[in-house]
Amino acid sequence: MDRSYIEALVRERVMSQLNHAPMVSGGKRELIVAGNWKMNMTAKETKAFIKQIKEVSLPDHILPMIFPPYPYLYMFRDMLRYDRIAFGAQDVAKEEKGAYTGEVSATMLGDIGCSYVIVGHSERRSYYGDTEELVGQKAQAAFSHGLTPIICIGETLEERQSGHYQSVLKSQLDAVYREMHQNIVKCIIAYEPVWAIGTGVIPTMEEIRDTHGFIKDTLYSYENEGRSIPILYGGSANEKNVVEISGIGDVGGFLIGGASLKAESFGNIIQLLS
Ligand code: PGA
C-alpha cells in the first residue's frame, strides 16, 4: 500500500466521524464553527493560517470547517491530512460536467477532499442571481456526490421590518425541500439575516431564538428527522457574541465571515466555545 492510499483512508475515516458525530459529546452540545473566507486571502496567508489553526486545541464537541476560495482548497487537502478540521467550497455547479465555463462540479470538489459546500449564500443570491430553485438544485447536486451542503437562508432588513420574514425563510426552505425531499435531513442550514452580514449588527437573542425555532419547526414539518438538522447562525458572529448566541438551544454553531480570516480570532472563537 502506498502512502497516499493510507492517507486517503485516514482522511475518509476522520471525515466520516465528522459527518456522523453525535449531537452531544462529553455532555456538551456539538457545535460547528465554519469560516467563510469569501474572496479573501492569498496563498501565503492561507498557508500561515493553516499552520496556526492546526495548533489550536480542539475539544470533541467542536467541528471546525473552513471555506476558502477554490484555488486554495488543495492547500487544505495537503496540509490537513490528519487533522480534524474539515474544508469545503463556497459554491458548486448544479451540473455534473460539460461545457459550463467557470463552474466547478461537486465531483471535482470531492476529488480534492472537500466534505462540505456552502450553497445559497445571500451574496450568491443577490449578486449572481442564484434563485431559490437553483439553490435547491445545487444542494441536491452536492448531496448526490457525497458532499454535505450548508444551505444559507436569510431575510433582508426590509423583509424583517415588514414582518414577512417567516414567509421568506419558508419559501427558501420549501424550494430546497422540493429538490431534495427527505435528503434535506442530511444537510446543514445556516440562518444568516442579510442585514447582519458584515455590518456588525446582530439580531437580539430573542430574534435569534424565535427564528431558529421557526426554522426548526419548518424542517420538522417536512420530515420527522428534520428536527435534528443543525442550524448555524451567521452574520457578524465574532469573539464578542458567540458565547451568548451559543446558549440558545437551537443554535448548532456558526458561519463566520470576517472573524474567520485571522487564525487568531477563529482560534479564539473555538476556545471560547470549548
Ligand atoms: P460576516 O459574514 O461574519 O462577516 O458577517 C458571514 C457570512 O456572510 O457568512
PDB file of C-alpha atoms and ligand atoms in Angstrom:
ATOM      1  CA  MET A   1       0.000   0.000   0.000  1.00  0.00           C
ATOM      2  CA  ASP A   2       1.466   3.348  -0.873  1.00  0.00           C
ATOM      3  CA  ARG A   3       1.439   6.336   1.431  1.00  0.00           C
ATOM      4  CA  SER A   4      -1.161   8.326  -0.474  1.00  0.00           C
ATOM      5  CA  TYR A   5      -3.603   5.409  -0.276  1.00  0.00           C
ATOM      6  CA  ILE A   6      -3.211   5.169   3.507  1.00  0.00           C
ATOM      7  CA  GLU A   7      -3.545   8.938   3.841  1.00  0.00           C
ATOM      8  CA  ALA A   8      -6.748   8.890   1.837  1.00  0.00           C
ATOM      9  CA  LEU A   9      -8.137   6.167   4.122  1.00  0.00           C
ATOM     10  CA  VAL A  10      -7.283   8.134   7.265  1.00  0.00           C
ATOM     11  CA  ARG A  11      -8.850  11.280   5.840  1.00  0.00           C
ATOM     12  CA  GLU A  12     -12.006   9.375   4.898  1.00  0.00           C
ATOM     13  CA  ARG A  13     -12.248   7.973   8.427  1.00  0.00           C
ATOM     14  CA  VAL A  14     -11.789  11.389  10.038  1.00  0.00           C
ATOM     15  CA  MET A  15     -14.404  12.911   7.750  1.00  0.00           C
ATOM     16  CA  SER A  16     -16.948  10.157   8.333  1.00  0.00           C
ATOM     17  CA  GLN A  17     -16.588  10.804  12.060  1.00  0.00           C
ATOM     18  CA  LEU A  18     -17.302  14.456  11.411  1.00  0.00           C
ATOM     19  CA  ASN A  19     -20.347  13.671   9.329  1.00  0.00           C
ATOM     20  CA  HIS A  20     -21.788  11.221  11.802  1.00  0.00           C
ATOM     21  CA  ALA A  21     -20.634  12.751  15.049  1.00  0.00           C
ATOM     22  CA  PRO A  22     -23.299  12.651  17.762  1.00  0.00           C
ATOM     23  CA  MET A  23     -25.128  15.835  18.662  1.00  0.00           C
ATOM     24  CA  VAL A  24     -23.813  15.597  22.187  1.00  0.00           C
ATOM     25  CA  SER A  25     -20.250  14.802  23.072  1.00  0.00           C
ATOM     26  CA  GLY A  26     -18.847  14.755  26.600  1.00  0.00           C
ATOM     27  CA  GLY A  27     -22.102  16.275  27.831  1.00  0.00           C
ATOM     28  CA  LYS A  28     -21.744  19.261  25.507  1.00  0.00           C
ATOM     29  CA  ARG A  29     -23.846  20.082  22.503  1.00  0.00           C
ATOM     30  CA  GLU A  30     -21.967  19.682  19.242  1.00  0.00           C
ATOM     31  CA  LEU A  31     -21.133  22.998  17.594  1.00  0.00           C
ATOM     32  CA  ILE A  32     -19.990  23.575  14.037  1.00  0.00           C
ATOM     33  CA  VAL A  33     -17.639  26.527  13.655  1.00  0.00           C
ATOM     34  CA  ALA A  34     -17.434  27.298   9.932  1.00  0.00           C
ATOM     35  CA  GLY A  35     -15.324  30.041   8.359  1.00  0.00           C
ATOM     36  CA  ASN A  36     -16.453  31.528   5.043  1.00  0.00           C
ATOM     37  CA  TRP A  37     -13.481  33.359   3.564  1.00  0.00           C
ATOM     38  CA  LYS A  38     -15.419  34.729   0.565  1.00  0.00           C
ATOM     39  CA  MET A  39     -13.000  36.292  -1.982  1.00  0.00           C
ATOM     40  CA  ASN A  40     -10.220  36.989   0.503  1.00  0.00           C
ATOM     41  CA  MET A  41      -6.708  35.745   1.381  1.00  0.00           C
ATOM     42  CA  THR A  42      -3.592  34.924  -0.643  1.00  0.00           C
ATOM     43  CA  ALA A  43      -1.742  31.607  -0.934  1.00  0.00           C
ATOM     44  CA  LYS A  44       0.838  32.853   1.570  1.00  0.00           C
ATOM     45  CA  GLU A  45      -1.798  33.942   4.061  1.00  0.00           C
ATOM     46  CA  THR A  46      -3.650  30.649   3.616  1.00  0.00           C
ATOM     47  CA  LYS A  47      -0.537  28.630   4.388  1.00  0.00           C
ATOM     48  CA  ALA A  48       0.161  30.686   7.519  1.00  0.00           C
ATOM     49  CA  PHE A  49      -3.483  30.367   8.630  1.00  0.00           C
ATOM     50  CA  ILE A  50      -3.496  26.577   8.279  1.00  0.00           C
ATOM     51  CA  LYS A  51      -0.236  26.233  10.200  1.00  0.00           C
ATOM     52  CA  GLN A  52      -1.611  28.329  13.033  1.00  0.00           C
ATOM     53  CA  ILE A  53      -5.044  26.736  13.215  1.00  0.00           C
ATOM     54  CA  LYS A  54      -3.530  23.248  13.425  1.00  0.00           C
ATOM     55  CA  GLU A  55      -2.027  24.277  16.767  1.00  0.00           C
ATOM     56  CA  VAL A  56      -5.386  25.175  18.341  1.00  0.00           C
ATOM     57  CA  SER A  57      -6.526  22.512  20.775  1.00  0.00           C
ATOM     58  CA  LEU A  58      -9.809  21.120  19.671  1.00  0.00           C
ATOM     59  CA  PRO A  59     -12.485  19.781  22.028  1.00  0.00           C
ATOM     60  CA  ASP A  60     -14.522  16.831  20.737  1.00  0.00           C
ATOM     61  CA  HIS A  61     -17.772  18.768  20.537  1.00  0.00           C
ATOM     62  CA  ILE A  62     -16.410  21.437  18.173  1.00  0.00           C
ATOM     63  CA  LEU A  63     -16.270  20.767  14.425  1.00  0.00           C
ATOM     64  CA  PRO A  64     -14.249  23.438  12.627  1.00  0.00           C
ATOM     65  CA  MET A  65     -14.632  23.901   8.885  1.00  0.00           C
ATOM     66  CA  ILE A  66     -13.037  26.385   6.507  1.00  0.00           C
ATOM     67  CA  PHE A  67     -14.412  27.506   3.147  1.00  0.00           C
ATOM     68  CA  PRO A  68     -11.554  29.140   1.213  1.00  0.00           C
ATOM     69  CA  PRO A  69     -11.653  30.311  -2.408  1.00  0.00           C
ATOM     70  CA  TYR A  70     -11.343  27.394  -4.897  1.00  0.00           C
ATOM     71  CA  PRO A  71      -7.625  27.916  -5.734  1.00  0.00           C
ATOM     72  CA  TYR A  72      -6.555  27.314  -2.123  1.00  0.00           C
ATOM     73  CA  LEU A  73      -8.549  24.127  -1.465  1.00  0.00           C
ATOM     74  CA  TYR A  74      -5.578  21.972  -2.428  1.00  0.00           C
ATOM     75  CA  MET A  75      -3.543  23.582   0.378  1.00  0.00           C
ATOM     76  CA  PHE A  76      -6.122  22.374   2.892  1.00  0.00           C
ATOM     77  CA  ARG A  77      -6.037  18.900   1.379  1.00  0.00           C
ATOM     78  CA  ASP A  78      -2.240  18.776   1.568  1.00  0.00           C
ATOM     79  CA  MET A  79      -1.726  20.426   4.946  1.00  0.00           C
ATOM     80  CA  LEU A  80      -4.633  18.954   6.958  1.00  0.00           C
ATOM     81  CA  ARG A  81      -4.125  15.260   6.311  1.00  0.00           C
ATOM     82  CA  TYR A  82      -4.534  14.042   9.890  1.00  0.00           C
ATOM     83  CA  ASP A  83      -6.347  16.981  11.435  1.00  0.00           C
ATOM     84  CA  ARG A  84      -9.986  17.020  12.477  1.00  0.00           C
ATOM     85  CA  ILE A  85     -10.636  20.197  10.524  1.00  0.00           C
ATOM     86  CA  ALA A  86     -12.947  19.985   7.530  1.00  0.00           C
ATOM     87  CA  PHE A  87     -12.955  22.183   4.480  1.00  0.00           C
ATOM     88  CA  GLY A  88     -15.143  22.861   1.513  1.00  0.00           C
ATOM     89  CA  ALA A  89     -16.064  25.277  -1.253  1.00  0.00           C
ATOM     90  CA  GLN A  90     -18.246  28.377  -1.197  1.00  0.00           C
ATOM     91  CA  ASP A  91     -20.424  27.272  -4.118  1.00  0.00           C
ATOM     92  CA  VAL A  92     -20.905  24.414  -6.586  1.00  0.00           C
ATOM     93  CA  ALA A  93     -22.422  23.891 -10.031  1.00  0.00           C
ATOM     94  CA  LYS A  94     -25.749  22.118 -10.336  1.00  0.00           C
ATOM     95  CA  GLU A  95     -24.467  20.337 -13.464  1.00  0.00           C
ATOM     96  CA  GLU A  96     -22.270  17.243 -13.326  1.00  0.00           C
ATOM     97  CA  LYS A  97     -19.801  18.140 -16.077  1.00  0.00           C
ATOM     98  CA  GLY A  98     -19.521  19.609 -19.529  1.00  0.00           C
ATOM     99  CA  ALA A  99     -19.489  22.962 -21.278  1.00  0.00           C
ATOM    100  CA  TYR A 100     -20.107  25.245 -18.288  1.00  0.00           C
ATOM    101  CA  THR A 101     -17.256  27.742 -18.373  1.00  0.00           C
ATOM    102  CA  GLY A 102     -16.235  28.974 -14.950  1.00  0.00           C
ATOM    103  CA  GLU A 103     -18.177  26.358 -12.993  1.00  0.00           C
ATOM    104  CA  VAL A 104     -16.840  23.710 -10.587  1.00  0.00           C
ATOM    105  CA  SER A 105     -18.677  20.421 -10.086  1.00  0.00           C
ATOM    106  CA  ALA A 106     -19.439  18.510  -6.904  1.00  0.00           C
ATOM    107  CA  THR A 107     -17.332  15.596  -8.193  1.00  0.00           C
ATOM    108  CA  MET A 108     -14.321  17.901  -8.552  1.00  0.00           C
ATOM    109  CA  LEU A 109     -14.806  19.181  -5.005  1.00  0.00           C
ATOM    110  CA  GLY A 110     -14.976  15.613  -3.723  1.00  0.00           C
ATOM    111  CA  ASP A 111     -11.817  14.763  -5.681  1.00  0.00           C
ATOM    112  CA  ILE A 112      -9.881  17.466  -3.890  1.00  0.00           C
ATOM    113  CA  GLY A 113     -11.028  16.306  -0.452  1.00  0.00           C
ATOM    114  CA  CYS A 114     -13.971  18.597   0.284  1.00  0.00           C
ATOM    115  CA  SER A 115     -16.678  17.189   2.545  1.00  0.00           C
ATOM    116  CA  TYR A 116     -18.915  20.238   2.640  1.00  0.00           C
ATOM    117  CA  VAL A 117     -20.071  23.024   0.359  1.00  0.00           C
ATOM    118  CA  ILE A 118     -21.915  26.283   1.010  1.00  0.00           C
ATOM    119  CA  VAL A 119     -24.909  26.952  -1.244  1.00  0.00           C
ATOM    120  CA  GLY A 120     -27.329  29.866  -1.399  1.00  0.00           C
ATOM    121  CA  HIS A 121     -25.203  32.440   0.392  1.00  0.00           C
ATOM    122  CA  SER A 122     -27.035  35.771   0.225  1.00  0.00           C
ATOM    123  CA  GLU A 123     -24.171  37.230  -1.837  1.00  0.00           C
ATOM    124  CA  ARG A 124     -24.734  34.495  -4.438  1.00  0.00           C
ATOM    125  CA  ARG A 125     -28.475  35.108  -4.364  1.00  0.00           C
ATOM    126  CA  SER A 126     -28.233  38.891  -4.669  1.00  0.00           C
ATOM    127  CA  TYR A 127     -25.115  39.490  -6.857  1.00  0.00           C
ATOM    128  CA  TYR A 128     -25.152  36.402  -9.065  1.00  0.00           C
ATOM    129  CA  GLY A 129     -28.842  35.715  -9.367  1.00  0.00           C
ATOM    130  CA  ASP A 130     -28.907  32.319  -7.653  1.00  0.00           C
ATOM    131  CA  THR A 131     -32.642  31.660  -7.445  1.00  0.00           C
ATOM    132  CA  GLU A 132     -34.357  29.592  -4.764  1.00  0.00           C
ATOM    133  CA  GLU A 133     -34.771  26.792  -7.299  1.00  0.00           C
ATOM    134  CA  LEU A 134     -31.095  26.882  -8.311  1.00  0.00           C
ATOM    135  CA  VAL A 135     -30.018  26.800  -4.663  1.00  0.00           C
ATOM    136  CA  GLY A 136     -32.101  23.647  -4.179  1.00  0.00           C
ATOM    137  CA  GLN A 137     -30.598  22.087  -7.305  1.00  0.00           C
ATOM    138  CA  LYS A 138     -27.056  22.906  -6.172  1.00  0.00           C
ATOM    139  CA  ALA A 139     -27.754  21.412  -2.736  1.00  0.00           C
ATOM    140  CA  GLN A 140     -29.108  18.233  -4.331  1.00  0.00           C
ATOM    141  CA  ALA A 141     -26.133  18.008  -6.753  1.00  0.00           C
ATOM    142  CA  ALA A 142     -23.730  18.342  -3.817  1.00  0.00           C
ATOM    143  CA  PHE A 143     -25.599  15.759  -1.757  1.00  0.00           C
ATOM    144  CA  SER A 144     -25.781  13.220  -4.538  1.00  0.00           C
ATOM    145  CA  HIS A 145     -21.990  13.400  -4.930  1.00  0.00           C
ATOM    146  CA  GLY A 146     -21.272  12.784  -1.269  1.00  0.00           C
ATOM    147  CA  LEU A 147     -20.892  16.362  -0.057  1.00  0.00           C
ATOM    148  CA  THR A 148     -22.859  17.851   2.828  1.00  0.00           C
ATOM    149  CA  PRO A 149     -24.437  21.137   1.732  1.00  0.00           C
ATOM    150  CA  ILE A 150     -24.593  24.078   4.112  1.00  0.00           C
ATOM    151  CA  ILE A 151     -27.680  25.858   2.832  1.00  0.00           C
ATOM    152  CA  CYS A 152     -27.819  29.558   3.663  1.00  0.00           C
ATOM    153  CA  ILE A 153     -31.148  31.282   4.159  1.00  0.00           C
ATOM    154  CA  GLY A 154     -31.957  34.739   5.453  1.00  0.00           C
ATOM    155  CA  GLU A 155     -34.188  37.765   5.122  1.00  0.00           C
ATOM    156  CA  THR A 156     -33.353  41.380   4.209  1.00  0.00           C
ATOM    157  CA  LEU A 157     -33.908  44.228   6.663  1.00  0.00           C
ATOM    158  CA  GLU A 158     -36.996  45.295   4.765  1.00  0.00           C
ATOM    159  CA  GLU A 159     -38.424  41.788   4.982  1.00  0.00           C
ATOM    160  CA  ARG A 160     -37.676  41.662   8.707  1.00  0.00           C
ATOM    161  CA  GLN A 161     -39.222  45.062   9.377  1.00  0.00           C
ATOM    162  CA  SER A 162     -42.310  44.388   7.305  1.00  0.00           C
ATOM    163  CA  GLY A 163     -42.931  41.266   9.387  1.00  0.00           C
ATOM    164  CA  HIS A 164     -42.790  38.943   6.372  1.00  0.00           C
ATOM    165  CA  TYR A 165     -39.507  37.303   7.219  1.00  0.00           C
ATOM    166  CA  GLN A 166     -41.017  33.957   8.175  1.00  0.00           C
ATOM    167  CA  SER A 167     -42.649  33.533   4.780  1.00  0.00           C
ATOM    168  CA  VAL A 168     -39.342  34.497   3.100  1.00  0.00           C
ATOM    169  CA  LEU A 169     -37.425  31.870   5.077  1.00  0.00           C
ATOM    170  CA  LYS A 170     -40.128  29.265   4.497  1.00  0.00           C
ATOM    171  CA  SER A 171     -40.096  29.921   0.769  1.00  0.00           C
ATOM    172  CA  GLN A 172     -36.284  29.486   0.686  1.00  0.00           C
ATOM    173  CA  LEU A 173     -36.571  26.216   2.634  1.00  0.00           C
ATOM    174  CA  ASP A 174     -39.556  24.956   0.600  1.00  0.00           C
ATOM    175  CA  ALA A 175     -37.536  25.357  -2.603  1.00  0.00           C
ATOM    176  CA  VAL A 176     -34.746  23.195  -1.155  1.00  0.00           C
ATOM    177  CA  TYR A 177     -37.230  20.581   0.026  1.00  0.00           C
ATOM    178  CA  ARG A 178     -38.821  20.428  -3.443  1.00  0.00           C
ATOM    179  CA  GLU A 179     -35.433  19.398  -4.875  1.00  0.00           C
ATOM    180  CA  MET A 180     -34.122  17.260  -2.050  1.00  0.00           C
ATOM    181  CA  HIS A 181     -37.157  15.680  -0.348  1.00  0.00           C
ATOM    182  CA  GLN A 182     -36.028  13.519   2.568  1.00  0.00           C
ATOM    183  CA  ASN A 183     -32.346  14.165   1.761  1.00  0.00           C
ATOM    184  CA  ILE A 184     -32.795  17.551   3.399  1.00  0.00           C
ATOM    185  CA  VAL A 185     -32.271  15.871   6.763  1.00  0.00           C
ATOM    186  CA  LYS A 186     -28.620  15.229   5.789  1.00  0.00           C
ATOM    187  CA  CYS A 187     -27.950  18.946   5.249  1.00  0.00           C
ATOM    188  CA  ILE A 188     -26.889  21.809   7.467  1.00  0.00           C
ATOM    189  CA  ILE A 189     -28.852  25.069   7.439  1.00  0.00           C
ATOM    190  CA  ALA A 190     -27.215  28.452   8.098  1.00  0.00           C
ATOM    191  CA  TYR A 191     -29.565  31.235   9.127  1.00  0.00           C
ATOM    192  CA  GLU A 192     -27.907  34.481   8.070  1.00  0.00           C
ATOM    193  CA  PRO A 193     -30.035  37.620   8.263  1.00  0.00           C
ATOM    194  CA  VAL A 194     -28.796  39.657   5.270  1.00  0.00           C
ATOM    195  CA  TRP A 195     -28.795  42.834   7.384  1.00  0.00           C
ATOM    196  CA  ALA A 196     -26.385  41.268   9.882  1.00  0.00           C
ATOM    197  CA  ILE A 197     -23.780  40.122   7.319  1.00  0.00           C
ATOM    198  CA  GLY A 198     -20.639  42.235   7.509  1.00  0.00           C
ATOM    199  CA  THR A 199     -22.453  45.052   9.326  1.00  0.00           C
ATOM    200  CA  GLY A 200     -21.501  44.447  12.942  1.00  0.00           C
ATOM    201  CA  VAL A 201     -25.218  44.468  13.771  1.00  0.00           C
ATOM    202  CA  ILE A 202     -26.723  41.258  15.106  1.00  0.00           C
ATOM    203  CA  PRO A 203     -30.326  40.359  15.917  1.00  0.00           C
ATOM    204  CA  THR A 204     -31.402  40.275  19.563  1.00  0.00           C
ATOM    205  CA  MET A 205     -31.130  36.947  21.335  1.00  0.00           C
ATOM    206  CA  GLU A 206     -34.949  36.691  21.246  1.00  0.00           C
ATOM    207  CA  GLU A 207     -34.941  37.213  17.492  1.00  0.00           C
ATOM    208  CA  ILE A 208     -32.320  34.502  17.010  1.00  0.00           C
ATOM    209  CA  ARG A 209     -34.169  32.131  19.366  1.00  0.00           C
ATOM    210  CA  ASP A 210     -37.524  32.722  17.662  1.00  0.00           C
ATOM    211  CA  THR A 211     -36.141  32.469  14.139  1.00  0.00           C
ATOM    212  CA  HIS A 212     -34.130  29.314  14.798  1.00  0.00           C
ATOM    213  CA  GLY A 213     -37.244  27.843  16.448  1.00  0.00           C
ATOM    214  CA  PHE A 214     -39.292  28.733  13.386  1.00  0.00           C
ATOM    215  CA  ILE A 215     -36.710  27.142  11.058  1.00  0.00           C
ATOM    216  CA  LYS A 216     -36.605  24.007  13.227  1.00  0.00           C
ATOM    217  CA  ASP A 217     -40.421  23.710  13.167  1.00  0.00           C
ATOM    218  CA  THR A 218     -40.464  24.193   9.391  1.00  0.00           C
ATOM    219  CA  LEU A 219     -37.861  21.445   8.900  1.00  0.00           C
ATOM    220  CA  TYR A 220     -39.843  19.189  11.220  1.00  0.00           C
ATOM    221  CA  SER A 221     -42.982  19.839   9.184  1.00  0.00           C
ATOM    222  CA  TYR A 222     -41.178  18.278   6.185  1.00  0.00           C
ATOM    223  CA  GLU A 223     -39.682  15.243   7.890  1.00  0.00           C
ATOM    224  CA  ASN A 224     -39.620  13.944  11.470  1.00  0.00           C
ATOM    225  CA  GLU A 225     -35.829  13.821  11.393  1.00  0.00           C
ATOM    226  CA  GLY A 226     -35.858  17.462  10.313  1.00  0.00           C
ATOM    227  CA  ARG A 227     -35.632  18.351  13.997  1.00  0.00           C
ATOM    228  CA  SER A 228     -32.044  17.128  14.147  1.00  0.00           C
ATOM    229  CA  ILE A 229     -30.730  19.248  11.252  1.00  0.00           C
ATOM    230  CA  PRO A 230     -28.030  21.573  12.626  1.00  0.00           C
ATOM    231  CA  ILE A 231     -28.968  25.245  12.211  1.00  0.00           C
ATOM    232  CA  LEU A 232     -25.988  27.587  12.266  1.00  0.00           C
ATOM    233  CA  TYR A 233     -26.199  31.296  12.976  1.00  0.00           C
ATOM    234  CA  GLY A 234     -24.285  33.661  10.662  1.00  0.00           C
ATOM    235  CA  GLY A 235     -23.961  37.429  10.349  1.00  0.00           C
ATOM    236  CA  SER A 236     -21.344  39.402  12.302  1.00  0.00           C
ATOM    237  CA  ALA A 237     -20.642  36.444  14.603  1.00  0.00           C
ATOM    238  CA  ASN A 238     -17.376  37.098  16.421  1.00  0.00           C
ATOM    239  CA  GLU A 239     -15.417  36.661  19.645  1.00  0.00           C
ATOM    240  CA  LYS A 240     -17.717  39.091  21.441  1.00  0.00           C
ATOM    241  CA  ASN A 241     -21.032  37.389  20.775  1.00  0.00           C
ATOM    242  CA  VAL A 242     -20.584  33.658  20.049  1.00  0.00           C
ATOM    243  CA  VAL A 243     -20.762  32.526  23.662  1.00  0.00           C
ATOM    244  CA  GLU A 244     -24.087  34.231  24.300  1.00  0.00           C
ATOM    245  CA  ILE A 245     -25.579  33.086  20.981  1.00  0.00           C
ATOM    246  CA  SER A 246     -24.399  29.513  21.550  1.00  0.00           C
ATOM    247  CA  GLY A 247     -26.501  29.480  24.713  1.00  0.00           C
ATOM    248  CA  ILE A 248     -29.601  29.335  22.535  1.00  0.00           C
ATOM    249  CA  GLY A 249     -30.581  25.660  22.343  1.00  0.00           C
ATOM    250  CA  ASP A 250     -31.452  25.596  18.641  1.00  0.00           C
ATOM    251  CA  VAL A 251     -28.140  27.151  17.551  1.00  0.00           C
ATOM    252  CA  GLY A 252     -25.932  24.370  16.186  1.00  0.00           C
ATOM    253  CA  GLY A 253     -22.899  26.545  15.523  1.00  0.00           C
ATOM    254  CA  PHE A 254     -21.765  29.467  13.418  1.00  0.00           C
ATOM    255  CA  LEU A 255     -20.981  30.523   9.884  1.00  0.00           C
ATOM    256  CA  ILE A 256     -18.374  33.227  10.269  1.00  0.00           C
ATOM    257  CA  GLY A 257     -17.123  35.637   7.604  1.00  0.00           C
ATOM    258  CA  GLY A 258     -14.847  38.500   8.701  1.00  0.00           C
ATOM    259  CA  ALA A 259     -13.802  36.927  12.014  1.00  0.00           C
ATOM    260  CA  SER A 260     -12.627  33.747  10.245  1.00  0.00           C
ATOM    261  CA  LEU A 261      -9.924  35.479   8.208  1.00  0.00           C
ATOM    262  CA  LYS A 262      -7.394  35.594  11.046  1.00  0.00           C
ATOM    263  CA  ALA A 263      -6.333  32.294  12.596  1.00  0.00           C
ATOM    264  CA  GLU A 264      -6.104  34.101  15.919  1.00  0.00           C
ATOM    265  CA  SER A 265      -9.729  35.224  16.019  1.00  0.00           C
ATOM    266  CA  PHE A 266     -11.024  31.969  14.506  1.00  0.00           C
ATOM    267  CA  GLY A 267      -8.966  30.019  17.067  1.00  0.00           C
ATOM    268  CA  ASN A 268     -10.215  32.274  19.887  1.00  0.00           C
ATOM    269  CA  ILE A 269     -13.804  31.562  18.870  1.00  0.00           C
ATOM    270  CA  ILE A 270     -13.097  27.827  19.104  1.00  0.00           C
ATOM    271  CA  GLN A 271     -11.513  28.294  22.534  1.00  0.00           C
ATOM    272  CA  LEU A 272     -14.383  30.449  23.766  1.00  0.00           C
ATOM    273  CA  LEU A 273     -16.891  27.753  22.795  1.00  0.00           C
ATOM    274  CA  SER A 274     -14.804  24.949  24.351  1.00  0.00           C
TER     275      SER A 274
HETATM  276  P1  PGA B   1     -19.740  38.084   8.497  1.00  0.00           P
HETATM  277  O1  PGA B   1     -20.174  37.161   7.270  1.00  0.00           O
HETATM  278  O2  PGA B   1     -19.405  37.173   9.649  1.00  0.00           O
HETATM  279  O3  PGA B   1     -18.544  38.852   8.015  1.00  0.00           O
HETATM  280  O4  PGA B   1     -20.912  38.964   8.820  1.00  0.00           O
HETATM  281  C1  PGA B   1     -20.924  35.986   7.462  1.00  0.00           C
HETATM  282  C2  PGA B   1     -21.266  35.344   6.145  1.00  0.00           C
HETATM  283  O5  PGA B   1     -21.524  36.074   5.178  1.00  0.00           O
HETATM  284  O6  PGA B   1     -21.278  34.108   6.025  1.00  0.00           O
END
